[in-house]
mmCIF file of N, CA and C in Angstrom:
data_model
loop_
_atom_site.group_PDB
_atom_site.id
_atom_site.type_symbol
_atom_site.label_atom_id
_atom_site.label_comp_id
_atom_site.label_asym_id
_atom_site.label_seq_id
_atom_site.Cartn_x
_atom_site.Cartn_y
_atom_site.Cartn_z
ATOM 1 N N MET A 1 8.079 -10.740 -22.668
ATOM 2 C CA MET A 1 7.222 -10.233 -21.635
ATOM 3 C C MET A 1 7.976 -10.294 -20.315
ATOM 4 N N ASN A 2 7.998 -9.196 -19.603
ATOM 5 C CA ASN A 2 8.713 -9.117 -18.338
ATOM 6 C C ASN A 2 7.723 -8.837 -17.222
ATOM 7 N N ARG A 3 7.767 -9.632 -16.194
ATOM 8 C CA ARG A 3 6.832 -9.479 -15.084
ATOM 9 C C ARG A 3 6.925 -8.099 -14.458
ATOM 10 N N HIS A 4 8.105 -7.517 -14.446
ATOM 11 C CA HIS A 4 8.290 -6.230 -13.789
ATOM 12 C C HIS A 4 7.568 -5.110 -14.525
ATOM 13 N N ASN A 5 7.154 -5.329 -15.753
ATOM 14 C CA ASN A 5 6.420 -4.333 -16.514
ATOM 15 C C ASN A 5 4.915 -4.561 -16.447
ATOM 16 N N GLN A 6 4.460 -5.513 -15.645
ATOM 17 C CA GLN A 6 3.052 -5.843 -15.558
ATOM 18 C C GLN A 6 2.533 -5.515 -14.174
ATOM 19 N N SER A 7 1.233 -5.230 -14.108
ATOM 20 C CA SER A 7 0.622 -5.048 -12.799
ATOM 21 C C SER A 7 0.412 -6.409 -12.157
ATOM 22 N N GLU A 8 0.231 -6.422 -10.837
ATOM 23 C CA GLU A 8 0.033 -7.679 -10.123
ATOM 24 C C GLU A 8 -1.251 -8.380 -10.554
ATOM 25 N N ASP A 9 -2.226 -7.623 -11.086
ATOM 26 C CA ASP A 9 -3.497 -8.210 -11.492
ATOM 27 C C ASP A 9 -3.512 -8.589 -12.964
ATOM 28 N N SER A 10 -2.389 -8.585 -13.606
ATOM 29 C CA SER A 10 -2.320 -8.895 -15.028
ATOM 30 C C SER A 10 -2.894 -10.275 -15.302
ATOM 31 N N PRO A 11 -3.823 -10.383 -16.252
ATOM 32 C CA PRO A 11 -4.425 -11.679 -16.534
ATOM 33 C C PRO A 11 -3.456 -12.657 -17.181
ATOM 34 N N SER A 12 -2.307 -12.187 -17.638
ATOM 35 C CA SER A 12 -1.370 -13.094 -18.287
ATOM 36 C C SER A 12 -0.531 -13.876 -17.281
ATOM 37 N N LEU A 13 -0.561 -13.482 -16.012
ATOM 38 C CA LEU A 13 0.170 -14.225 -14.989
ATOM 39 C C LEU A 13 -0.714 -15.347 -14.453
ATOM 40 N N ALA A 14 -0.211 -16.557 -14.500
ATOM 41 C CA ALA A 14 -0.935 -17.685 -13.920
ATOM 42 C C ALA A 14 -0.648 -17.726 -12.428
ATOM 43 N N LEU A 15 -1.685 -17.854 -11.636
ATOM 44 C CA LEU A 15 -1.521 -18.002 -10.196
ATOM 45 C C LEU A 15 -1.126 -19.442 -9.916
ATOM 46 N N VAL A 16 -0.093 -19.629 -9.095
ATOM 47 C CA VAL A 16 0.409 -20.976 -8.808
ATOM 48 C C VAL A 16 0.322 -21.246 -7.314
ATOM 49 N N THR A 17 -0.271 -22.375 -6.984
ATOM 50 C CA THR A 17 -0.359 -22.829 -5.606
ATOM 51 C C THR A 17 0.366 -24.158 -5.498
ATOM 52 N N LEU A 18 1.348 -24.222 -4.612
ATOM 53 C CA LEU A 18 2.041 -25.480 -4.338
ATOM 54 C C LEU A 18 1.257 -26.211 -3.255
ATOM 55 N N VAL A 19 0.992 -27.491 -3.490
ATOM 56 C CA VAL A 19 0.164 -28.281 -2.587
ATOM 57 C C VAL A 19 1.006 -29.408 -2.009
ATOM 58 N N VAL A 20 1.046 -29.489 -0.678
ATOM 59 C CA VAL A 20 1.823 -30.535 -0.009
ATOM 60 C C VAL A 20 0.911 -31.310 0.937
ATOM 61 N N GLY A 21 1.225 -32.579 1.111
ATOM 62 C CA GLY A 21 0.455 -33.433 2.002
ATOM 63 C C GLY A 21 1.014 -34.835 1.978
ATOM 64 N N SER A 22 0.581 -35.647 2.915
ATOM 65 C CA SER A 22 1.188 -36.967 3.081
ATOM 66 C C SER A 22 0.797 -37.978 2.017
ATOM 67 N N THR A 23 -0.387 -37.826 1.397
ATOM 68 C CA THR A 23 -0.806 -38.775 0.362
ATOM 69 C C THR A 23 -1.377 -38.028 -0.834
ATOM 70 N N ALA A 24 -1.389 -38.713 -1.972
ATOM 71 C CA ALA A 24 -1.983 -38.129 -3.182
ATOM 72 C C ALA A 24 -3.457 -37.820 -2.936
ATOM 73 N N HIS A 25 -4.136 -38.705 -2.245
ATOM 74 C CA HIS A 25 -5.560 -38.508 -1.964
ATOM 75 C C HIS A 25 -5.795 -37.226 -1.164
ATOM 76 N N LYS A 26 -5.012 -37.001 -0.123
ATOM 77 C CA LYS A 26 -5.177 -35.797 0.701
ATOM 78 C C LYS A 26 -4.864 -34.536 -0.097
ATOM 79 N N ARG A 27 -3.803 -34.580 -0.892
ATOM 80 C CA ARG A 27 -3.442 -33.404 -1.692
ATOM 81 C C ARG A 27 -4.536 -33.086 -2.706
ATOM 82 N N GLU A 28 -5.020 -34.110 -3.397
ATOM 83 C CA GLU A 28 -6.050 -33.883 -4.408
ATOM 84 C C GLU A 28 -7.366 -33.445 -3.776
ATOM 85 N N ALA A 29 -7.719 -34.001 -2.626
ATOM 86 C CA ALA A 29 -8.933 -33.576 -1.925
ATOM 87 C C ALA A 29 -8.833 -32.102 -1.539
ATOM 88 N N ALA A 30 -7.663 -31.667 -1.092
ATOM 89 C CA ALA A 30 -7.467 -30.259 -0.728
ATOM 90 C C ALA A 30 -7.603 -29.357 -1.953
ATOM 91 N N ILE A 31 -7.073 -29.801 -3.081
ATOM 92 C CA ILE A 31 -7.192 -29.012 -4.315
ATOM 93 C C ILE A 31 -8.654 -28.880 -4.714
ATOM 94 N N TRP A 32 -9.376 -30.011 -4.757
ATOM 95 C CA TRP A 32 -10.785 -29.964 -5.174
ATOM 96 C C TRP A 32 -11.607 -29.104 -4.230
ATOM 97 N N ALA A 33 -11.350 -29.207 -2.926
ATOM 98 C CA ALA A 33 -12.093 -28.396 -1.959
ATOM 99 C C ALA A 33 -11.813 -26.913 -2.170
ATOM 100 N N THR A 34 -10.566 -26.580 -2.434
ATOM 101 C CA THR A 34 -10.206 -25.182 -2.678
ATOM 102 C C THR A 34 -10.891 -24.657 -3.929
ATOM 103 N N ILE A 35 -10.871 -25.455 -4.984
ATOM 104 C CA ILE A 35 -11.516 -25.037 -6.233
ATOM 105 C C ILE A 35 -13.019 -24.873 -6.028
ATOM 106 N N ALA A 36 -13.644 -25.831 -5.374
ATOM 107 C CA ALA A 36 -15.094 -25.794 -5.182
ATOM 108 C C ALA A 36 -15.534 -24.618 -4.315
ATOM 109 N N ASN A 37 -14.691 -24.193 -3.375
ATOM 110 C CA ASN A 37 -15.057 -23.122 -2.447
ATOM 111 C C ASN A 37 -14.524 -21.754 -2.833
ATOM 112 N N ASN A 38 -13.862 -21.650 -3.971
ATOM 113 C CA ASN A 38 -13.245 -20.397 -4.382
ATOM 114 C C ASN A 38 -14.090 -19.735 -5.468
ATOM 115 N N PRO A 39 -14.689 -18.574 -5.191
ATOM 116 C CA PRO A 39 -15.511 -17.900 -6.200
ATOM 117 C C PRO A 39 -14.740 -17.597 -7.486
ATOM 118 N N ARG A 40 -13.452 -17.274 -7.369
ATOM 119 C CA ARG A 40 -12.646 -16.994 -8.565
ATOM 120 C C ARG A 40 -12.555 -18.241 -9.433
ATOM 121 N N SER A 41 -12.327 -19.393 -8.830
ATOM 122 C CA SER A 41 -12.251 -20.640 -9.586
ATOM 123 C C SER A 41 -13.591 -20.974 -10.213
ATOM 124 N N ASN A 42 -14.668 -20.735 -9.487
ATOM 125 C CA ASN A 42 -15.988 -21.031 -10.035
ATOM 126 C C ASN A 42 -16.286 -20.170 -11.247
ATOM 127 N N ARG A 43 -15.860 -18.910 -11.237
ATOM 128 C CA ARG A 43 -16.034 -18.059 -12.422
ATOM 129 C C ARG A 43 -15.201 -18.583 -13.574
ATOM 130 N N GLN A 44 -13.986 -19.038 -13.283
ATOM 131 C CA GLN A 44 -13.126 -19.574 -14.331
ATOM 132 C C GLN A 44 -13.753 -20.811 -14.949
ATOM 133 N N LEU A 45 -14.372 -21.655 -14.137
ATOM 134 C CA LEU A 45 -14.950 -22.896 -14.630
ATOM 135 C C LEU A 45 -16.244 -22.667 -15.388
ATOM 136 N N SER A 46 -16.883 -21.510 -15.201
ATOM 137 C CA SER A 46 -18.134 -21.259 -15.904
ATOM 138 C C SER A 46 -17.910 -21.030 -17.389
ATOM 139 N N ASP A 47 -16.700 -20.683 -17.785
ATOM 140 C CA ASP A 47 -16.372 -20.526 -19.200
ATOM 141 C C ASP A 47 -15.883 -21.873 -19.714
ATOM 142 N N ASP A 48 -16.806 -22.641 -20.315
ATOM 143 C CA ASP A 48 -16.454 -23.993 -20.725
ATOM 144 C C ASP A 48 -15.746 -24.039 -22.068
ATOM 145 N N ALA A 49 -15.441 -22.893 -22.653
ATOM 146 C CA ALA A 49 -14.770 -22.879 -23.952
ATOM 147 C C ALA A 49 -13.344 -23.401 -23.855
ATOM 148 N N GLN A 50 -12.685 -23.128 -22.756
ATOM 149 C CA GLN A 50 -11.292 -23.542 -22.600
ATOM 150 C C GLN A 50 -10.992 -23.719 -21.112
ATOM 151 N N PRO A 51 -10.263 -24.776 -20.751
ATOM 152 C CA PRO A 51 -9.905 -24.947 -19.339
ATOM 153 C C PRO A 51 -9.099 -23.748 -18.837
ATOM 154 N N GLN A 52 -9.368 -23.343 -17.601
ATOM 155 C CA GLN A 52 -8.656 -22.225 -16.999
ATOM 156 C C GLN A 52 -7.820 -22.654 -15.803
ATOM 157 N N VAL A 53 -7.975 -23.906 -15.388
ATOM 158 C CA VAL A 53 -7.276 -24.416 -14.217
ATOM 159 C C VAL A 53 -6.443 -25.621 -14.624
ATOM 160 N N GLY A 54 -5.160 -25.585 -14.255
ATOM 161 C CA GLY A 54 -4.276 -26.707 -14.540
ATOM 162 C C GLY A 54 -3.802 -27.352 -13.252
ATOM 163 N N LEU A 55 -3.611 -28.658 -13.310
ATOM 164 C CA LEU A 55 -3.113 -29.396 -12.156
ATOM 165 C C LEU A 55 -1.925 -30.233 -12.582
ATOM 166 N N ILE A 56 -0.830 -30.085 -11.852
ATOM 167 C CA ILE A 56 0.327 -30.963 -12.025
ATOM 168 C C ILE A 56 0.376 -31.799 -10.755
ATOM 169 N N LEU A 57 0.111 -33.085 -10.908
ATOM 170 C CA LEU A 57 -0.005 -33.979 -9.765
ATOM 171 C C LEU A 57 1.164 -34.943 -9.754
ATOM 172 N N GLU A 58 1.999 -34.838 -8.724
ATOM 173 C CA GLU A 58 3.153 -35.727 -8.615
ATOM 174 C C GLU A 58 2.731 -37.036 -7.968
ATOM 175 N N GLY A 59 3.150 -38.110 -8.561
ATOM 176 C CA GLY A 59 2.873 -39.423 -8.003
ATOM 177 C C GLY A 59 1.642 -40.054 -8.607
ATOM 178 N N LEU A 60 1.487 -41.316 -8.311
ATOM 179 C CA LEU A 60 0.360 -42.079 -8.831
ATOM 180 C C LEU A 60 -0.824 -41.962 -7.891
ATOM 181 N N PRO A 61 -2.033 -41.940 -8.434
ATOM 182 C CA PRO A 61 -3.196 -41.889 -7.559
ATOM 183 C C PRO A 61 -3.274 -43.171 -6.737
ATOM 184 N N ASP A 62 -3.842 -43.052 -5.554
ATOM 185 C CA ASP A 62 -3.911 -44.215 -4.675
ATOM 186 C C ASP A 62 -5.225 -44.973 -4.797
ATOM 187 N N GLY A 63 -5.997 -44.693 -5.834
ATOM 188 C CA GLY A 63 -7.259 -45.378 -6.039
ATOM 189 C C GLY A 63 -8.431 -44.702 -5.370
ATOM 190 N N LYS A 64 -8.164 -43.742 -4.503
ATOM 191 C CA LYS A 64 -9.232 -43.024 -3.815
ATOM 192 C C LYS A 64 -9.529 -41.693 -4.494
ATOM 193 N N SER A 65 -8.657 -41.245 -5.347
ATOM 194 C CA SER A 65 -8.770 -39.914 -5.936
ATOM 195 C C SER A 65 -9.930 -39.780 -6.905
ATOM 196 N N ASP A 66 -10.337 -40.873 -7.537
ATOM 197 C CA ASP A 66 -11.371 -40.793 -8.566
ATOM 198 C C ASP A 66 -12.712 -40.310 -8.035
ATOM 199 N N ASN A 67 -12.992 -40.534 -6.770
ATOM 200 C CA ASN A 67 -14.298 -40.185 -6.227
ATOM 201 C C ASN A 67 -14.318 -38.845 -5.506
ATOM 202 N N ILE A 68 -13.267 -38.078 -5.607
ATOM 203 C CA ILE A 68 -13.184 -36.830 -4.850
ATOM 204 C C ILE A 68 -14.142 -35.776 -5.376
ATOM 205 N N SER A 69 -14.210 -35.615 -6.676
ATOM 206 C CA SER A 69 -14.938 -34.483 -7.219
ATOM 207 C C SER A 69 -15.844 -34.855 -8.381
ATOM 208 N N PRO A 70 -16.900 -35.611 -8.135
ATOM 209 C CA PRO A 70 -17.777 -35.976 -9.242
ATOM 210 C C PRO A 70 -18.538 -34.789 -9.811
ATOM 211 N N GLN A 71 -18.699 -33.698 -9.026
ATOM 212 C CA GLN A 71 -19.463 -32.556 -9.506
ATOM 213 C C GLN A 71 -18.663 -31.669 -10.459
ATOM 214 N N LEU A 72 -17.363 -31.851 -10.526
ATOM 215 C CA LEU A 72 -16.530 -31.028 -11.395
ATOM 216 C C LEU A 72 -16.170 -31.812 -12.644
ATOM 217 N N SER A 73 -16.424 -31.224 -13.783
ATOM 218 C CA SER A 73 -16.177 -31.893 -15.057
ATOM 219 C C SER A 73 -14.691 -31.977 -15.350
ATOM 220 N N ASP A 74 -14.247 -33.121 -15.863
ATOM 221 C CA ASP A 74 -12.845 -33.271 -16.247
ATOM 222 C C ASP A 74 -12.453 -32.322 -17.367
ATOM 223 N N THR A 75 -13.428 -31.865 -18.159
ATOM 224 C CA THR A 75 -13.108 -30.951 -19.253
ATOM 225 C C THR A 75 -12.828 -29.543 -18.748
ATOM 226 N N SER A 76 -13.098 -29.281 -17.474
ATOM 227 C CA SER A 76 -12.850 -27.962 -16.896
ATOM 228 C C SER A 76 -11.398 -27.767 -16.502
ATOM 229 N N PHE A 77 -10.624 -28.839 -16.543
ATOM 230 C CA PHE A 77 -9.262 -28.804 -16.043
ATOM 231 C C PHE A 77 -8.299 -29.391 -17.057
ATOM 232 N N ARG A 78 -7.065 -28.975 -16.937
ATOM 233 C CA ARG A 78 -5.978 -29.622 -17.674
ATOM 234 C C ARG A 78 -5.157 -30.329 -16.610
ATOM 235 N N ILE A 79 -5.274 -31.647 -16.552
ATOM 236 C CA ILE A 79 -4.631 -32.432 -15.498
ATOM 237 C C ILE A 79 -3.454 -33.203 -16.074
ATOM 238 N N GLN A 80 -2.289 -33.034 -15.447
ATOM 239 C CA GLN A 80 -1.078 -33.739 -15.853
ATOM 240 C C GLN A 80 -0.508 -34.469 -14.643
ATOM 241 N N ARG A 81 -0.241 -35.743 -14.788
ATOM 242 C CA ARG A 81 0.418 -36.511 -13.724
ATOM 243 C C ARG A 81 1.879 -36.697 -14.092
ATOM 244 N N ILE A 82 2.746 -36.526 -13.099
ATOM 245 C CA ILE A 82 4.172 -36.751 -13.323
ATOM 246 C C ILE A 82 4.672 -37.782 -12.317
ATOM 247 N N ALA A 83 5.728 -38.470 -12.712
ATOM 248 C CA ALA A 83 6.285 -39.530 -11.868
ATOM 249 C C ALA A 83 6.778 -38.946 -10.551
ATOM 250 N N PRO A 84 6.665 -39.714 -9.474
ATOM 251 C CA PRO A 84 7.141 -39.213 -8.186
ATOM 252 C C PRO A 84 8.659 -39.108 -8.160
ATOM 253 N N GLY A 85 9.137 -38.174 -7.387
ATOM 254 C CA GLY A 85 10.569 -37.936 -7.238
ATOM 255 C C GLY A 85 10.785 -36.479 -6.915
ATOM 256 N N CYS A 86 11.858 -36.170 -6.263
ATOM 257 C CA CYS A 86 12.123 -34.787 -5.876
ATOM 258 C C CYS A 86 12.265 -33.923 -7.122
ATOM 259 N N LEU A 87 11.387 -32.947 -7.260
ATOM 260 C CA LEU A 87 11.366 -32.127 -8.469
ATOM 261 C C LEU A 87 12.603 -31.254 -8.611
ATOM 262 N N CYS A 88 13.208 -30.851 -7.500
ATOM 263 C CA CYS A 88 14.400 -30.009 -7.638
ATOM 264 C C CYS A 88 15.662 -30.848 -7.807
ATOM 265 N N CYS A 89 15.699 -32.026 -7.205
ATOM 266 C CA CYS A 89 16.904 -32.862 -7.297
ATOM 267 C C CYS A 89 17.048 -33.549 -8.652
ATOM 268 N N THR A 90 15.964 -33.668 -9.388
ATOM 269 C CA THR A 90 16.024 -34.306 -10.703
ATOM 270 C C THR A 90 16.250 -33.278 -11.806
ATOM 271 N N GLY A 91 16.633 -32.080 -11.422
ATOM 272 C CA GLY A 91 16.940 -31.048 -12.402
ATOM 273 C C GLY A 91 15.720 -30.335 -12.953
ATOM 274 N N ASN A 92 14.567 -30.606 -12.391
ATOM 275 C CA ASN A 92 13.323 -29.948 -12.796
ATOM 276 C C ASN A 92 12.910 -30.228 -14.231
ATOM 277 N N LEU A 93 13.535 -31.186 -14.911
ATOM 278 C CA LEU A 93 13.234 -31.412 -16.322
ATOM 279 C C LEU A 93 11.779 -31.797 -16.548
ATOM 280 N N VAL A 94 11.281 -32.769 -15.805
ATOM 281 C CA VAL A 94 9.898 -33.205 -15.991
ATOM 282 C C VAL A 94 8.942 -32.067 -15.647
ATOM 283 N N LEU A 95 9.196 -31.380 -14.550
ATOM 284 C CA LEU A 95 8.347 -30.254 -14.171
ATOM 285 C C LEU A 95 8.416 -29.155 -15.220
ATOM 286 N N ARG A 96 9.599 -28.854 -15.694
ATOM 287 C CA ARG A 96 9.782 -27.790 -16.687
ATOM 288 C C ARG A 96 8.984 -28.084 -17.960
ATOM 289 N N VAL A 97 9.081 -29.297 -18.471
ATOM 290 C CA VAL A 97 8.362 -29.668 -19.698
ATOM 291 C C VAL A 97 6.852 -29.603 -19.470
ATOM 292 N N THR A 98 6.397 -30.167 -18.354
ATOM 293 C CA THR A 98 4.967 -30.183 -18.057
ATOM 294 C C THR A 98 4.433 -28.774 -17.848
ATOM 295 N N LEU A 99 5.150 -27.963 -17.105
ATOM 296 C CA LEU A 99 4.726 -26.594 -16.846
ATOM 297 C C LEU A 99 4.720 -25.769 -18.127
ATOM 298 N N ASN A 100 5.723 -25.933 -18.959
ATOM 299 C CA ASN A 100 5.758 -25.199 -20.226
ATOM 300 C C ASN A 100 4.552 -25.536 -21.094
ATOM 301 N N ARG A 101 4.156 -26.798 -21.112
ATOM 302 C CA ARG A 101 2.969 -27.193 -21.883
ATOM 303 C C ARG A 101 1.714 -26.510 -21.342
ATOM 304 N N LEU A 102 1.583 -26.461 -20.030
ATOM 305 C CA LEU A 102 0.414 -25.805 -19.444
ATOM 306 C C LEU A 102 0.429 -24.300 -19.695
ATOM 307 N N LEU A 103 1.596 -23.698 -19.645
ATOM 308 C CA LEU A 103 1.684 -22.249 -19.859
ATOM 309 C C LEU A 103 1.263 -21.856 -21.270
ATOM 310 N N ARG A 104 1.460 -22.729 -22.223
ATOM 311 C CA ARG A 104 1.024 -22.446 -23.597
ATOM 312 C C ARG A 104 -0.493 -22.336 -23.699
ATOM 313 N N GLU A 105 -1.196 -22.869 -22.715
ATOM 314 C CA GLU A 105 -2.661 -22.836 -22.733
ATOM 315 C C GLU A 105 -3.229 -21.605 -22.026
ATOM 316 N N HIS A 106 -2.378 -20.753 -21.496
ATOM 317 C CA HIS A 106 -2.781 -19.497 -20.850
ATOM 318 C C HIS A 106 -3.789 -19.731 -19.727
ATOM 319 N N LEU A 107 -3.489 -20.705 -18.873
ATOM 320 C CA LEU A 107 -4.353 -21.000 -17.733
ATOM 321 C C LEU A 107 -4.266 -19.877 -16.711
ATOM 322 N N GLN A 108 -5.331 -19.694 -15.955
ATOM 323 C CA GLN A 108 -5.340 -18.653 -14.934
ATOM 324 C C GLN A 108 -4.836 -19.153 -13.588
ATOM 325 N N GLN A 109 -5.009 -20.438 -13.315
ATOM 326 C CA GLN A 109 -4.613 -21.006 -12.031
ATOM 327 C C GLN A 109 -3.954 -22.350 -12.277
ATOM 328 N N ILE A 110 -2.832 -22.594 -11.601
ATOM 329 C CA ILE A 110 -2.143 -23.880 -11.689
ATOM 330 C C ILE A 110 -1.852 -24.357 -10.270
ATOM 331 N N TYR A 111 -2.239 -25.587 -9.994
ATOM 332 C CA TYR A 111 -1.913 -26.235 -8.725
ATOM 333 C C TYR A 111 -0.818 -27.251 -9.002
ATOM 334 N N ILE A 112 0.240 -27.224 -8.203
ATOM 335 C CA ILE A 112 1.323 -28.199 -8.326
ATOM 336 C C ILE A 112 1.352 -29.000 -7.029
ATOM 337 N N SER A 113 0.959 -30.260 -7.130
ATOM 338 C CA SER A 113 0.887 -31.150 -5.979
ATOM 339 C C SER A 113 2.183 -31.932 -5.885
ATOM 340 N N ILE A 114 2.865 -31.801 -4.739
ATOM 341 C CA ILE A 114 4.149 -32.483 -4.587
ATOM 342 C C ILE A 114 4.120 -33.414 -3.380
ATOM 343 N N ALA A 115 4.772 -34.557 -3.548
ATOM 344 C CA ALA A 115 4.753 -35.595 -2.518
ATOM 345 C C ALA A 115 5.690 -35.288 -1.358
ATOM 346 N N ASP A 116 6.794 -34.610 -1.622
ATOM 347 C CA ASP A 116 7.810 -34.380 -0.592
ATOM 348 C C ASP A 116 8.040 -32.884 -0.437
ATOM 349 N N ALA A 117 7.716 -32.366 0.726
ATOM 350 C CA ALA A 117 7.833 -30.927 0.969
ATOM 351 C C ALA A 117 9.209 -30.509 1.466
ATOM 352 N N SER A 118 10.157 -31.435 1.553
ATOM 353 C CA SER A 118 11.454 -31.098 2.143
ATOM 354 C C SER A 118 12.232 -30.073 1.319
ATOM 355 N N HIS A 119 11.988 -29.998 0.035
ATOM 356 C CA HIS A 119 12.680 -29.022 -0.807
ATOM 357 C C HIS A 119 11.714 -27.988 -1.386
ATOM 358 N N LEU A 120 10.667 -27.703 -0.643
ATOM 359 C CA LEU A 120 9.655 -26.754 -1.095
ATOM 360 C C LEU A 120 10.255 -25.378 -1.383
ATOM 361 N N ASP A 121 11.190 -24.934 -0.548
ATOM 362 C CA ASP A 121 11.820 -23.627 -0.771
ATOM 363 C C ASP A 121 12.596 -23.600 -2.086
ATOM 364 N N ASN A 122 13.273 -24.698 -2.417
ATOM 365 C CA ASN A 122 14.003 -24.763 -3.692
ATOM 366 C C ASN A 122 13.044 -24.694 -4.875
ATOM 367 N N LEU A 123 11.908 -25.354 -4.755
ATOM 368 C CA LEU A 123 10.912 -25.332 -5.827
ATOM 369 C C LEU A 123 10.335 -23.931 -5.988
ATOM 370 N N ARG A 124 10.044 -23.266 -4.865
ATOM 371 C CA ARG A 124 9.545 -21.881 -4.939
ATOM 372 C C ARG A 124 10.573 -20.971 -5.610
ATOM 373 N N LEU A 125 11.842 -21.147 -5.265
ATOM 374 C CA LEU A 125 12.899 -20.345 -5.876
ATOM 375 C C LEU A 125 12.955 -20.586 -7.380
ATOM 376 N N PHE A 126 12.907 -21.841 -7.793
ATOM 377 C CA PHE A 126 12.920 -22.201 -9.209
ATOM 378 C C PHE A 126 11.771 -21.524 -9.959
ATOM 379 N N LEU A 127 10.579 -21.531 -9.372
ATOM 380 C CA LEU A 127 9.405 -20.968 -10.041
ATOM 381 C C LEU A 127 9.384 -19.442 -10.031
ATOM 382 N N SER A 128 10.166 -18.829 -9.145
ATOM 383 C CA SER A 128 10.170 -17.366 -9.057
ATOM 384 C C SER A 128 11.307 -16.716 -9.838
ATOM 385 N N GLN A 129 12.142 -17.526 -10.484
ATOM 386 C CA GLN A 129 13.253 -17.004 -11.281
ATOM 387 C C GLN A 129 12.920 -17.076 -12.771
ATOM 388 N N PRO A 130 13.695 -16.340 -13.610
ATOM 389 C CA PRO A 130 13.475 -16.423 -15.059
ATOM 390 C C PRO A 130 13.616 -17.851 -15.554
ATOM 391 N N PRO A 131 12.831 -18.243 -16.512
ATOM 392 C CA PRO A 131 11.836 -17.459 -17.235
ATOM 393 C C PRO A 131 10.469 -17.427 -16.572
ATOM 394 N N TYR A 132 10.274 -18.221 -15.511
ATOM 395 C CA TYR A 132 8.931 -18.377 -14.956
ATOM 396 C C TYR A 132 8.420 -17.148 -14.220
ATOM 397 N N ASP A 133 9.291 -16.281 -13.750
ATOM 398 C CA ASP A 133 8.836 -15.081 -13.053
ATOM 399 C C ASP A 133 7.997 -14.179 -13.946
ATOM 400 N N ALA A 134 8.139 -14.307 -15.252
ATOM 401 C CA ALA A 134 7.369 -13.495 -16.191
ATOM 402 C C ALA A 134 5.976 -14.067 -16.449
ATOM 403 N N PHE A 135 5.737 -15.295 -16.022
ATOM 404 C CA PHE A 135 4.476 -15.965 -16.346
ATOM 405 C C PHE A 135 3.680 -16.431 -15.133
ATOM 406 N N LEU A 136 4.323 -16.483 -13.966
ATOM 407 C CA LEU A 136 3.689 -17.055 -12.784
ATOM 408 C C LEU A 136 3.677 -16.079 -11.619
ATOM 409 N N ARG A 137 2.648 -16.190 -10.802
ATOM 410 C CA ARG A 137 2.623 -15.487 -9.517
ATOM 411 C C ARG A 137 2.327 -16.533 -8.449
ATOM 412 N N LEU A 138 3.294 -16.750 -7.577
ATOM 413 C CA LEU A 138 3.147 -17.761 -6.532
ATOM 414 C C LEU A 138 2.212 -17.267 -5.438
ATOM 415 N N GLU A 139 1.290 -18.130 -5.046
ATOM 416 C CA GLU A 139 0.382 -17.851 -3.949
ATOM 417 C C GLU A 139 0.821 -18.657 -2.733
ATOM 418 N N ALA A 140 0.104 -18.507 -1.645
ATOM 419 C CA ALA A 140 0.419 -19.259 -0.424
ATOM 420 C C ALA A 140 0.276 -20.755 -0.685
ATOM 421 N N ASP A 141 1.128 -21.526 -0.024
ATOM 422 C CA ASP A 141 1.067 -22.981 -0.170
ATOM 423 C C ASP A 141 -0.226 -23.513 0.441
ATOM 424 N N LEU A 142 -0.672 -24.634 -0.095
ATOM 425 C CA LEU A 142 -1.846 -25.326 0.422
ATOM 426 C C LEU A 142 -1.361 -26.608 1.089
ATOM 427 N N VAL A 143 -1.607 -26.730 2.385
ATOM 428 C CA VAL A 143 -1.160 -27.908 3.131
ATOM 429 C C VAL A 143 -2.366 -28.810 3.365
ATOM 430 N N ALA A 144 -2.256 -30.042 2.879
ATOM 431 C CA ALA A 144 -3.372 -30.997 2.988
ATOM 432 C C ALA A 144 -3.246 -31.820 4.251
#
């Protein structure tokens, strides 16, 4: 499958939002607020047969994250936590494995929460090149 042969509205492309912020709590709060206020996300969550939203959360929760979104069911999401560290400087291996697993589930939206925004451009470049360019469409970053 080649992205260049698909329309921009192709349902097979997962929309990806990179989320940056100073703490895990702020990043996760921004994600939950975006999901709760986005009509597209709400339609995706209404189909409880299969999760449509994936989250890759870098770093450990700070203990405040559990109370952010009690109204949203955990079964509505595919949530993966990865160890903190620069995703581009570590060769992207952990991100690559985690992202590949999520892509097999044909999610419509993926949020990638990163602790350090200093290499955000490198991460965007990585996600926009093959093989990911055929499966992902990068959206505007979310700053928490």
